PDB file of C-alpha atoms and ligand atoms in Angstrom:
ATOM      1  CA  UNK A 134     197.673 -23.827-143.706  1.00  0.00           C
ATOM      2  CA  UNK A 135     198.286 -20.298-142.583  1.00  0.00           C
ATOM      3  CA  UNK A 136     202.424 -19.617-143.787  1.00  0.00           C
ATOM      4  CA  UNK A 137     203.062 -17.743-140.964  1.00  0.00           C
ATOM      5  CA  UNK A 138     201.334 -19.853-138.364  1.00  0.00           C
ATOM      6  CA  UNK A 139     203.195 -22.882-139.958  1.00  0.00           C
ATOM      7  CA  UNK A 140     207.018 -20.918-139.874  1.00  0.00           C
ATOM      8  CA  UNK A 141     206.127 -19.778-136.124  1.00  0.00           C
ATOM      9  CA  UNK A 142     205.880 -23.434-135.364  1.00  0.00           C
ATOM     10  CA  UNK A 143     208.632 -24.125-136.998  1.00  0.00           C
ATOM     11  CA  UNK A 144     210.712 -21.769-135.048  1.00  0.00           C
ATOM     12  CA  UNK A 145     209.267 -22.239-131.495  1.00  0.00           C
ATOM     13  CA  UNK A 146     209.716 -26.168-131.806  1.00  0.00           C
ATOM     14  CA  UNK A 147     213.686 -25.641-133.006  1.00  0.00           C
ATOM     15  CA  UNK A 148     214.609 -22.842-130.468  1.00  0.00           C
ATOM     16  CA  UNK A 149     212.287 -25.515-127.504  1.00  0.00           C
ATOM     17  CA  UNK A 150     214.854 -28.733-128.904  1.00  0.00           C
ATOM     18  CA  UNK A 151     218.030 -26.798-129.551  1.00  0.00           C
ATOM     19  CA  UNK A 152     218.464 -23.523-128.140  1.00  0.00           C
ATOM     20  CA  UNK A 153     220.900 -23.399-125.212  1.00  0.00           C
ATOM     21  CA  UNK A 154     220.467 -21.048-122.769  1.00  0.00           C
ATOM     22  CA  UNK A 155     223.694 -20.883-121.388  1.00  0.00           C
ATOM     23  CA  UNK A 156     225.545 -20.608-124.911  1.00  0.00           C
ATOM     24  CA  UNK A 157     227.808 -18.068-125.267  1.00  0.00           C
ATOM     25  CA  UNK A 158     227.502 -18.121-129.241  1.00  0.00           C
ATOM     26  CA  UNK A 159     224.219 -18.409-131.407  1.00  0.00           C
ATOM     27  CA  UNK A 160     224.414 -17.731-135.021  1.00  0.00           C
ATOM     28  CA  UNK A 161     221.140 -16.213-136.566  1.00  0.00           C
ATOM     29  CA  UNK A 162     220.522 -17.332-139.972  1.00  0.00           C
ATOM     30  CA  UNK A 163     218.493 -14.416-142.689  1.00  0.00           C
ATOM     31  CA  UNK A 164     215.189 -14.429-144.151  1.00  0.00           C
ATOM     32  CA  UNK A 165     211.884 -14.157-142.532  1.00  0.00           C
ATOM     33  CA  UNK A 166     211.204 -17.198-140.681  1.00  0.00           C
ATOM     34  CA  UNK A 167     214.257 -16.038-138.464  1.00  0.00           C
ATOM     35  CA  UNK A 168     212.144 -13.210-136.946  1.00  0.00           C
ATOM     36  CA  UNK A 169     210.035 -15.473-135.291  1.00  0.00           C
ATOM     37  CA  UNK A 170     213.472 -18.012-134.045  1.00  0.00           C
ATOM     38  CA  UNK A 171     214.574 -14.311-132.474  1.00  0.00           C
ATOM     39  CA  UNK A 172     211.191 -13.692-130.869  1.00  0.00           C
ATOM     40  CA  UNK A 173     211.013 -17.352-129.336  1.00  0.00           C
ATOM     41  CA  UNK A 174     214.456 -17.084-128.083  1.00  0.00           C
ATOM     42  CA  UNK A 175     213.528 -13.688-126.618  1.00  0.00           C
ATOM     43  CA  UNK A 176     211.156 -15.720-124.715  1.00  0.00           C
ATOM     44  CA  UNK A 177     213.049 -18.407-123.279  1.00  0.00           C
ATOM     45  CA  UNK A 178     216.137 -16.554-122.747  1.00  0.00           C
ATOM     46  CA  UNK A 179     217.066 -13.612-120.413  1.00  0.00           C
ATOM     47  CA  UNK A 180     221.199 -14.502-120.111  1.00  0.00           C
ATOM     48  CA  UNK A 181     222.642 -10.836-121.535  1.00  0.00           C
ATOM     49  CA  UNK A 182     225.839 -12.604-121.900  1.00  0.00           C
ATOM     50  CA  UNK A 183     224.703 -14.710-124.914  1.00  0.00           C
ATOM     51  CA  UNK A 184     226.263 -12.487-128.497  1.00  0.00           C
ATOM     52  CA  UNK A 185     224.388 -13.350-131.770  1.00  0.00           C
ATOM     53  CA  UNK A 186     226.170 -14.106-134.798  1.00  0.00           C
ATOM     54  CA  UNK A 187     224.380 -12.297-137.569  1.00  0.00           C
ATOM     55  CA  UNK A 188     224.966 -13.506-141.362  1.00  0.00           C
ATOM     56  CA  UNK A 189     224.489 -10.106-142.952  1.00  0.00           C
ATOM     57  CA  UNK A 190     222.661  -6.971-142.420  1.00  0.00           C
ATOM     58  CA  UNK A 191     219.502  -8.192-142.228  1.00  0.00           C
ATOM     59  CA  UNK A 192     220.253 -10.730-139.988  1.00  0.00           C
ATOM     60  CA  UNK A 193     222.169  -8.221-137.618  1.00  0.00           C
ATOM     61  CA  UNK A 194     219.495  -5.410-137.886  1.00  0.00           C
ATOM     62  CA  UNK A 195     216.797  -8.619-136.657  1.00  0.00           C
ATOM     63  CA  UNK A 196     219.432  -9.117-133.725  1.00  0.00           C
ATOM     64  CA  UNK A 197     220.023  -5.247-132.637  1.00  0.00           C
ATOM     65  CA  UNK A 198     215.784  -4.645-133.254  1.00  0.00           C
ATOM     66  CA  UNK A 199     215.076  -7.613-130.721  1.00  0.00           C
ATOM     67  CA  UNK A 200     217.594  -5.836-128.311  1.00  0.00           C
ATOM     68  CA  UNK A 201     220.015  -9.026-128.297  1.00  0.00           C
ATOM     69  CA  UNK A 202     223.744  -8.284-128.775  1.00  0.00           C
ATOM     70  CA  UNK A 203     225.456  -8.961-132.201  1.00  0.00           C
ATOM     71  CA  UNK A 204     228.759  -9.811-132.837  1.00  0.00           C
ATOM     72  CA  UNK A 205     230.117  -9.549-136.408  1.00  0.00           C
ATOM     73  CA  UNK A 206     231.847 -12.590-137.339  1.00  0.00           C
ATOM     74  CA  UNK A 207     235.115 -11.843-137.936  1.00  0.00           C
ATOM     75  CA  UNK A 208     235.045 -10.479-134.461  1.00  0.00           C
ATOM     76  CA  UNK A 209     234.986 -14.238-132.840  1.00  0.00           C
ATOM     77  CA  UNK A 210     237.848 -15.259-130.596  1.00  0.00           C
ATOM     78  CA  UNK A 211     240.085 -17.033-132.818  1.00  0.00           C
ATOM     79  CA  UNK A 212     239.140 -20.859-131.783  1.00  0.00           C
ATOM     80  CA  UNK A 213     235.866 -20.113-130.706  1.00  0.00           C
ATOM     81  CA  UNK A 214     232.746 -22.178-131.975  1.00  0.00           C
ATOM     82  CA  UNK A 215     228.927 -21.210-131.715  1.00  0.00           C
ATOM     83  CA  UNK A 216     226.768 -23.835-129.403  1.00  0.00           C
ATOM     84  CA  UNK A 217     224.333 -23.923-132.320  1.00  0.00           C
ATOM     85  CA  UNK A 218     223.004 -22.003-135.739  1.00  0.00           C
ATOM     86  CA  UNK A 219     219.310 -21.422-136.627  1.00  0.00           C
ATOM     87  CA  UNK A 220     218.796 -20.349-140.367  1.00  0.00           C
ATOM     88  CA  UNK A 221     215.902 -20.510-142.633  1.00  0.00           C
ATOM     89  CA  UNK A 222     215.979 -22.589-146.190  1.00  0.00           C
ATOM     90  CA  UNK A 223     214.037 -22.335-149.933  1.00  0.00           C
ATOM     91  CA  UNK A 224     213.910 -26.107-150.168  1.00  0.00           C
ATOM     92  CA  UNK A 225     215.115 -28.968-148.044  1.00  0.00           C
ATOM     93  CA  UNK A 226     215.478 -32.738-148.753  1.00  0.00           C
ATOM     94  CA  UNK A 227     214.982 -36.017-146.759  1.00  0.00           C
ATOM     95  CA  UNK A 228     218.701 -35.693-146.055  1.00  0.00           C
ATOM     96  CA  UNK A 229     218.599 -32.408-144.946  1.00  0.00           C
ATOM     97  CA  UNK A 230     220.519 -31.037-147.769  1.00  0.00           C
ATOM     98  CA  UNK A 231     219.148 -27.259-148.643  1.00  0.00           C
ATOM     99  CA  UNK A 232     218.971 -25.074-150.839  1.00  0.00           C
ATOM    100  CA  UNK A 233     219.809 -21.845-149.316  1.00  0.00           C
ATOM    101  CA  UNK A 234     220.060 -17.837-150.751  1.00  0.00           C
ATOM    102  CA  UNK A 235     216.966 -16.905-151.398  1.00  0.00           C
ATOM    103  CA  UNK A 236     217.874 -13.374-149.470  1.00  0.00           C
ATOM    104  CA  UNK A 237     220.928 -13.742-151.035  1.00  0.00           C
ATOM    105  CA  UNK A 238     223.082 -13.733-147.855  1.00  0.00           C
ATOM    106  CA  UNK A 239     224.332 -17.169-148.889  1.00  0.00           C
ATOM    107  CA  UNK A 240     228.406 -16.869-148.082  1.00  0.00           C
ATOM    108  CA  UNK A 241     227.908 -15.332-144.583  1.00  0.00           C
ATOM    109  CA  UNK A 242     225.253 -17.979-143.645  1.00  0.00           C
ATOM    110  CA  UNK A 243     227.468 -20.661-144.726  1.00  0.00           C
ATOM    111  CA  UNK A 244     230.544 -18.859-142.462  1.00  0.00           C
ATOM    112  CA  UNK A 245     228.421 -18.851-140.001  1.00  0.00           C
ATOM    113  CA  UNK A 246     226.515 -22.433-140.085  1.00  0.00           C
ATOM    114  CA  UNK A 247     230.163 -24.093-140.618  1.00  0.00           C
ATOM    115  CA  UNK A 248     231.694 -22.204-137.452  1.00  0.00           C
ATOM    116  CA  UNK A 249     228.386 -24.023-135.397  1.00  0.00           C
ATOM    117  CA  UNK A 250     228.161 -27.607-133.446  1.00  0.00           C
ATOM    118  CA  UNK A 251     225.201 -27.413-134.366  1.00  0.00           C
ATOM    119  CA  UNK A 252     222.884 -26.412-137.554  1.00  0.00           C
ATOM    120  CA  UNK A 253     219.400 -25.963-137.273  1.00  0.00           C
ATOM    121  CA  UNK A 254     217.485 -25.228-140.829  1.00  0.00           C
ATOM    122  CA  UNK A 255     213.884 -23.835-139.630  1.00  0.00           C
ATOM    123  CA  UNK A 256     211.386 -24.598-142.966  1.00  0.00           C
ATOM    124  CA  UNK A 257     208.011 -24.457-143.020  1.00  0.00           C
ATOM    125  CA  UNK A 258     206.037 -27.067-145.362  1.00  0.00           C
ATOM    126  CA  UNK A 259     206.442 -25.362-148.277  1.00  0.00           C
ATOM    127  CA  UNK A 260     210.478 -26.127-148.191  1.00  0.00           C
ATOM    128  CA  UNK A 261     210.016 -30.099-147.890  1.00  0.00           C
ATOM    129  CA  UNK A 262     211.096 -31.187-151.065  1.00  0.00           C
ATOM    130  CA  UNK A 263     211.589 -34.616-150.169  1.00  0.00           C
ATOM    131  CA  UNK A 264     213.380 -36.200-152.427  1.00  0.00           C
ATOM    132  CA  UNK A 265     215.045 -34.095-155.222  1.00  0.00           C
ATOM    133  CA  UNK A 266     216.460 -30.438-154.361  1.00  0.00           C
ATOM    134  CA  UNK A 267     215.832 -27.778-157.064  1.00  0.00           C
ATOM    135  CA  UNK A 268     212.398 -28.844-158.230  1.00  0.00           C
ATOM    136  CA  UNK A 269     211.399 -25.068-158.174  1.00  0.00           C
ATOM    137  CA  UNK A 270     214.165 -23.272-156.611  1.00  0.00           C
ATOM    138  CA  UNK A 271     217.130 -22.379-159.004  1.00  0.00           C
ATOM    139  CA  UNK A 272     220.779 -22.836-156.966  1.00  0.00           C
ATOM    140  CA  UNK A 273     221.660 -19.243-155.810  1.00  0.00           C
ATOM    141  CA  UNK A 274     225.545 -18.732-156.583  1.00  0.00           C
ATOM    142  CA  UNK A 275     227.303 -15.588-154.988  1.00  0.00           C
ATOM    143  CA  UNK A 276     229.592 -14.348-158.256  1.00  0.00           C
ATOM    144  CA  UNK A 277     232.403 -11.618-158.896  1.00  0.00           C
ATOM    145  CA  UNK A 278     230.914  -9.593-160.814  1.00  0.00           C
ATOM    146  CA  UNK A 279     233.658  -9.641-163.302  1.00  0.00           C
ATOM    147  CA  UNK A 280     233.394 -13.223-163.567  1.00  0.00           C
ATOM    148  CA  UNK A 281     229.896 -13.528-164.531  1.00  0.00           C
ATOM    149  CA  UNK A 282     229.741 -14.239-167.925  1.00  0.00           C
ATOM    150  CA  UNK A 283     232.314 -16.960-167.842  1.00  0.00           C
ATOM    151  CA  UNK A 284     230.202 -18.288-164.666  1.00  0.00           C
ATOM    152  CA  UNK A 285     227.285 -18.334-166.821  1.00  0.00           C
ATOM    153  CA  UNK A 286     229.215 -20.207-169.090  1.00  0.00           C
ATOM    154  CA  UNK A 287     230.289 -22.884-167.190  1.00  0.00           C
ATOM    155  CA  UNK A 288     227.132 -23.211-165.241  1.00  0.00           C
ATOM    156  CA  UNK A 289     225.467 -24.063-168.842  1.00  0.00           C
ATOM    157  CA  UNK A 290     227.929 -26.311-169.703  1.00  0.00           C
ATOM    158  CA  UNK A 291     227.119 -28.643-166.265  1.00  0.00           C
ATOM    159  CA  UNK A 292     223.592 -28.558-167.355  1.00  0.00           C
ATOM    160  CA  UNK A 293     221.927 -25.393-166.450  1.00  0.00           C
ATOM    161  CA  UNK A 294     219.571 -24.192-168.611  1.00  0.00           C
ATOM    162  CA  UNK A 295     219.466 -20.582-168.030  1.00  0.00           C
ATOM    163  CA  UNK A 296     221.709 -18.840-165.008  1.00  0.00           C
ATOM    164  CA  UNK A 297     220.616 -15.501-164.615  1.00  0.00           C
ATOM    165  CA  UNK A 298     221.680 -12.833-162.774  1.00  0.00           C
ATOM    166  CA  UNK A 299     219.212 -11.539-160.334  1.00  0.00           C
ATOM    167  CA  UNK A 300     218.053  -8.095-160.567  1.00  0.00           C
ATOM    168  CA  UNK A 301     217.197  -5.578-157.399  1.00  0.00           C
ATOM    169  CA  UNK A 302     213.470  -6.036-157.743  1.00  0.00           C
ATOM    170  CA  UNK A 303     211.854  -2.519-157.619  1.00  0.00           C
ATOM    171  CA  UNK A 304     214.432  -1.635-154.768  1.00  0.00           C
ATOM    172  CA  UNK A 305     217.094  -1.132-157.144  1.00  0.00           C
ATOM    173  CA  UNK A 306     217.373  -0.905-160.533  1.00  0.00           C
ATOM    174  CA  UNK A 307     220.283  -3.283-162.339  1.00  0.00           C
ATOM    175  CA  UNK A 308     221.812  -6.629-160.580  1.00  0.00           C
ATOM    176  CA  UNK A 309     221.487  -6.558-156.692  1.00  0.00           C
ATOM    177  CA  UNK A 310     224.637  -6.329-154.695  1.00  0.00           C
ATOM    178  CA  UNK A 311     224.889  -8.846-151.853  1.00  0.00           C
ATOM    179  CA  UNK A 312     226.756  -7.804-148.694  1.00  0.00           C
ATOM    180  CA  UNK A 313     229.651  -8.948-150.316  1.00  0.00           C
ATOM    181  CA  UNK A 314     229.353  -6.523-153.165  1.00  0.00           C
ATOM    182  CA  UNK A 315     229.010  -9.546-155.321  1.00  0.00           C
ATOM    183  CA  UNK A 316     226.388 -10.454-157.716  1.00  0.00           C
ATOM    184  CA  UNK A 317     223.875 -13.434-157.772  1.00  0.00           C
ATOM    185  CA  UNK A 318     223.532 -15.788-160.195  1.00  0.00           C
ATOM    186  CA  UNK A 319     220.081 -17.934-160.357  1.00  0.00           C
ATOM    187  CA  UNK A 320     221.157 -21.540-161.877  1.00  0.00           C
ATOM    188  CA  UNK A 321     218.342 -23.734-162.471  1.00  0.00           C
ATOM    189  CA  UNK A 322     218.860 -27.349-162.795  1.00  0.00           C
ATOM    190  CA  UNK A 323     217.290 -30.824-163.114  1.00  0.00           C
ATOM    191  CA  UNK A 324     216.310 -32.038-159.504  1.00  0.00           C
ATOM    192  CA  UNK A 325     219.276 -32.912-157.633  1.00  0.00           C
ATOM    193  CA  UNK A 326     219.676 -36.372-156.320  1.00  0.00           C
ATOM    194  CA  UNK A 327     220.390 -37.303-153.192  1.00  0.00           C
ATOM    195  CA  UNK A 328     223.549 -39.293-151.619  1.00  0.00           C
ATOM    196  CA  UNK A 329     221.498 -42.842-151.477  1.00  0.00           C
ATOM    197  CA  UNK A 330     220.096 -41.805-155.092  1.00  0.00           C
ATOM    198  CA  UNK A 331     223.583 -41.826-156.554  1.00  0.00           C
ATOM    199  CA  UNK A 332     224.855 -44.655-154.411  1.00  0.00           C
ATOM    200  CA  UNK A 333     221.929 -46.384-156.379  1.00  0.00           C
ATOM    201  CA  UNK A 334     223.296 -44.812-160.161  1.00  0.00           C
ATOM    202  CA  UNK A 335     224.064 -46.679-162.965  1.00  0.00           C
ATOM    203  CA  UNK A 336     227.947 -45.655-163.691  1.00  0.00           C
ATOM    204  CA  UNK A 337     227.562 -42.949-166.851  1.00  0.00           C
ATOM    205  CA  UNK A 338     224.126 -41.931-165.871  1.00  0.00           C
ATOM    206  CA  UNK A 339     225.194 -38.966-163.710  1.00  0.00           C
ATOM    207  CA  UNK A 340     226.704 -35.748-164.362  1.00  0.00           C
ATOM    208  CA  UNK A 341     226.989 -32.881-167.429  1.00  0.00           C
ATOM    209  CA  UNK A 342     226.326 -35.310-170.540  1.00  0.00           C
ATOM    210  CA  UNK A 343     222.792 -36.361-168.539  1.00  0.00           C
ATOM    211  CA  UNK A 344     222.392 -32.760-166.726  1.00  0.00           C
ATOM    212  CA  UNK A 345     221.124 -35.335-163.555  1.00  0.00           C
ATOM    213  CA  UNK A 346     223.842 -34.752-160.369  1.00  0.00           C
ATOM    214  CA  UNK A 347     223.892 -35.472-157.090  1.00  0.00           C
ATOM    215  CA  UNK A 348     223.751 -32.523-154.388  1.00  0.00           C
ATOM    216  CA  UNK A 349     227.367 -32.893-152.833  1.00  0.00           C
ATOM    217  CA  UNK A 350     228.771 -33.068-156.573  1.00  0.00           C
ATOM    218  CA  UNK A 351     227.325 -30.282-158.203  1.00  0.00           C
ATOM    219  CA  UNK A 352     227.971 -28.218-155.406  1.00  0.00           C
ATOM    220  CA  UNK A 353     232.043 -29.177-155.128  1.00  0.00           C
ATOM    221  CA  UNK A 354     231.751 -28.564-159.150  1.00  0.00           C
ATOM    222  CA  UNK A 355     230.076 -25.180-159.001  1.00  0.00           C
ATOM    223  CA  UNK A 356     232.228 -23.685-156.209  1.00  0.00           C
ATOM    224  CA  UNK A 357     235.685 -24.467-158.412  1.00  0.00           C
ATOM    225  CA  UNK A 358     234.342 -22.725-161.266  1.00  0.00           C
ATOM    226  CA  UNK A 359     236.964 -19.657-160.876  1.00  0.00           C
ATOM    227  CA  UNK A 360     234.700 -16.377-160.391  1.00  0.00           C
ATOM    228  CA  UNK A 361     232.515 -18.178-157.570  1.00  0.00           C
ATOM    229  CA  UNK A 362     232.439 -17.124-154.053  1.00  0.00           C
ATOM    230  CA  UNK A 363     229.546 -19.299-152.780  1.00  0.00           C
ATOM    231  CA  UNK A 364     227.162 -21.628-154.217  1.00  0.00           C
ATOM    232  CA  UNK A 365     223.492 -21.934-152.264  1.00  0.00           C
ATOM    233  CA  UNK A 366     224.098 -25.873-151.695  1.00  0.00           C
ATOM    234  CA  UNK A 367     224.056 -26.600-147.884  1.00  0.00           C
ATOM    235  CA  UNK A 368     225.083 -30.203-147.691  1.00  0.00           C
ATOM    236  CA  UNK A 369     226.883 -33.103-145.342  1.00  0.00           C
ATOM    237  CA  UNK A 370     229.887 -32.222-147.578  1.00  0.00           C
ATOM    238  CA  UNK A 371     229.989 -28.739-145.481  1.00  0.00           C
ATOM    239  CA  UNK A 372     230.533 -31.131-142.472  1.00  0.00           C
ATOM    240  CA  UNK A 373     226.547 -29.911-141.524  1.00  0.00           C
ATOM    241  CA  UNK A 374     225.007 -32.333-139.966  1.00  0.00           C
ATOM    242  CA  UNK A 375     221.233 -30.751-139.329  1.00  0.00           C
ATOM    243  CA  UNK A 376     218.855 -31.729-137.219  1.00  0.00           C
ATOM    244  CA  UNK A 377     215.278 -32.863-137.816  1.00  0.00           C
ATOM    245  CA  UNK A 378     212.503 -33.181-135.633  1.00  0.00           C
ATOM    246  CA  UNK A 379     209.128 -32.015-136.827  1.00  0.00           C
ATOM    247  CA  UNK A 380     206.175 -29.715-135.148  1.00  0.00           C
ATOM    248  CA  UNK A 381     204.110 -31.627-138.066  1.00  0.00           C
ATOM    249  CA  UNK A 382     205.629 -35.362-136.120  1.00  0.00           C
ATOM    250  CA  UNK A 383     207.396 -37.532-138.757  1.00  0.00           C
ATOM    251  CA  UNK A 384     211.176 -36.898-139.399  1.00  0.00           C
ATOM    252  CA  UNK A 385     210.460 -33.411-141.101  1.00  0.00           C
ATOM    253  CA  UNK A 386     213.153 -31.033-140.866  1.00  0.00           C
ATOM    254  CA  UNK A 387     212.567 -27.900-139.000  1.00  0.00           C
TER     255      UNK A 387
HETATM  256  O1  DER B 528     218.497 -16.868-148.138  1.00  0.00           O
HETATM  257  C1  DER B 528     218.252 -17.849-147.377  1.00  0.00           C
HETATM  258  O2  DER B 528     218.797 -18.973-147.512  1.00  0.00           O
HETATM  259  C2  DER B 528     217.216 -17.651-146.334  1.00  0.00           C
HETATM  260  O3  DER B 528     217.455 -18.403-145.206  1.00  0.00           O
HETATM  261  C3  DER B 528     215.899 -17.764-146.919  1.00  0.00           C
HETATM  262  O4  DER B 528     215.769 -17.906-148.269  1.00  0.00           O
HETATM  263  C4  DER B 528     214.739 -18.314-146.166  1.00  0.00           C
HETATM  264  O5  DER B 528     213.833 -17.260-146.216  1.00  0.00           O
HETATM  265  P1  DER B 528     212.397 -17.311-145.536  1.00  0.00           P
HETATM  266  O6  DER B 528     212.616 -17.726-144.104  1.00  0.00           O
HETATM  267  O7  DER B 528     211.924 -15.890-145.659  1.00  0.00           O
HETATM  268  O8  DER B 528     211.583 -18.292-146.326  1.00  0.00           O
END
């Protein structure tokens, strides 16, 4: 199936079930398949009052290039909320959990999805993991980058087998920088099972001595390692409850 065909559909079916025209706050998510949430919501929308929350630069230059208004998020009227939050994913599972930071805009998106009624992951086919999380993505982790090597320490001694820290590819030579001025630290793991999964566990067969974990678990136990900003785990433990309706039919998220 043609990629970009696929994450247009994607897009136009979750901006047609859960954009709100009359919303005075939309967060927009980073990535690539987000370009094509903008363009259908330049479509269906022509209220100027509606400000777009971006979750980095990339995500505000895709807001300012579609001629939308931005509005940083830190700018927000204390108490406000945003109607709803469309972001992009690496890999999703049947409960919706993601795996998120493949741009590396990780912490903003999750400011930004938490701050939302609503959160709307738009994946293609190639994100639908099913069942276990991490079977080819590693767990993005936003790092001081003082903290690092203790980081990568700790990460190992959950389980992962080798956390690296991701390099600028041909952009930049040496680690990237995320908008944070942070580093990134790829952690792969065994796939990640899912809240009926450990419901289901024998006691003693989950966690560092077996390397197997569920998704809310790791994620609490990776974001108290001292040195981590954000880990790339998007889960019902964020209090994100995502919606899922499929262009494909079926209960696929979009
Ligand atoms: O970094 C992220 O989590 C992004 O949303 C992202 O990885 C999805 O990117 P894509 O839409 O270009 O696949």
């Amino acid at each position: 199936v043609d990629i970009e065909a696929a994450k247009k559909a994607a897009a136009e079916r979750a901006v047609q079930d859960h954009f709100d025209p009359n919303a005075k706050y939309v967060g927009i998510g980073s990535g690539t398949t987000i370009i094509y949430v903008v363009d259908a919501i330049k479509e269906k929308s022509t209220n100027p009052h509606i400000q777009f929350v971006p979750t980095g630069y990339q995500s505000r230059q895709v807001i300012v290039a579609a001629g939308l208004t931005p509005i940083a998020f830190d700018s927000l009227p204390s108490g406000e909320v945003l109607e709803v939050a469309f972001d992009g994913a690496d890999e999703v599972d049947d409960e919706l959990n993601c795996i998120k930071g493949g741009g590396a805009c990780l912490f903003q998106e999750k400011l930004v999805a938490e701050k939302a009624k609503k959160f709307v992951c738009v994946a293609d086919y190639r994100k639908d993991q099913s069942r276990l999380l991490t079977q080819w993505a590693s767990i993005p982790i936003e790092v001081a980058p003082i903290a690092v090597h203790t980081v990568q320490s700790a990460l190992v001694a959950l389980g992962s087998s080798t956390p690296v820290v991701r390099n600028g590819i041909l952009a930049k030579s040496g680690p990237l920088k995320t908008d944070q001025d942070f580093f990134i630290i790829d952690a792969p793991f065994k796939p990640l099972l899912t809240r009926a999964d450990v419901a289901s566990a024998a006691d003693g067969d989950l966690g560092a001595r077996t390397g197997k974990w569920g998704v809310e678990d790791l994620a609490e136990r990776i974001k108290a390692i001292t040195g981590v900003l954000e880990v790339g785990i998007f889960c019902g433990r964020n209090g994100l409850e995502a919606e899922a309706v499929g262009e494909h039919g079926g209960q696929k998220p979009v």
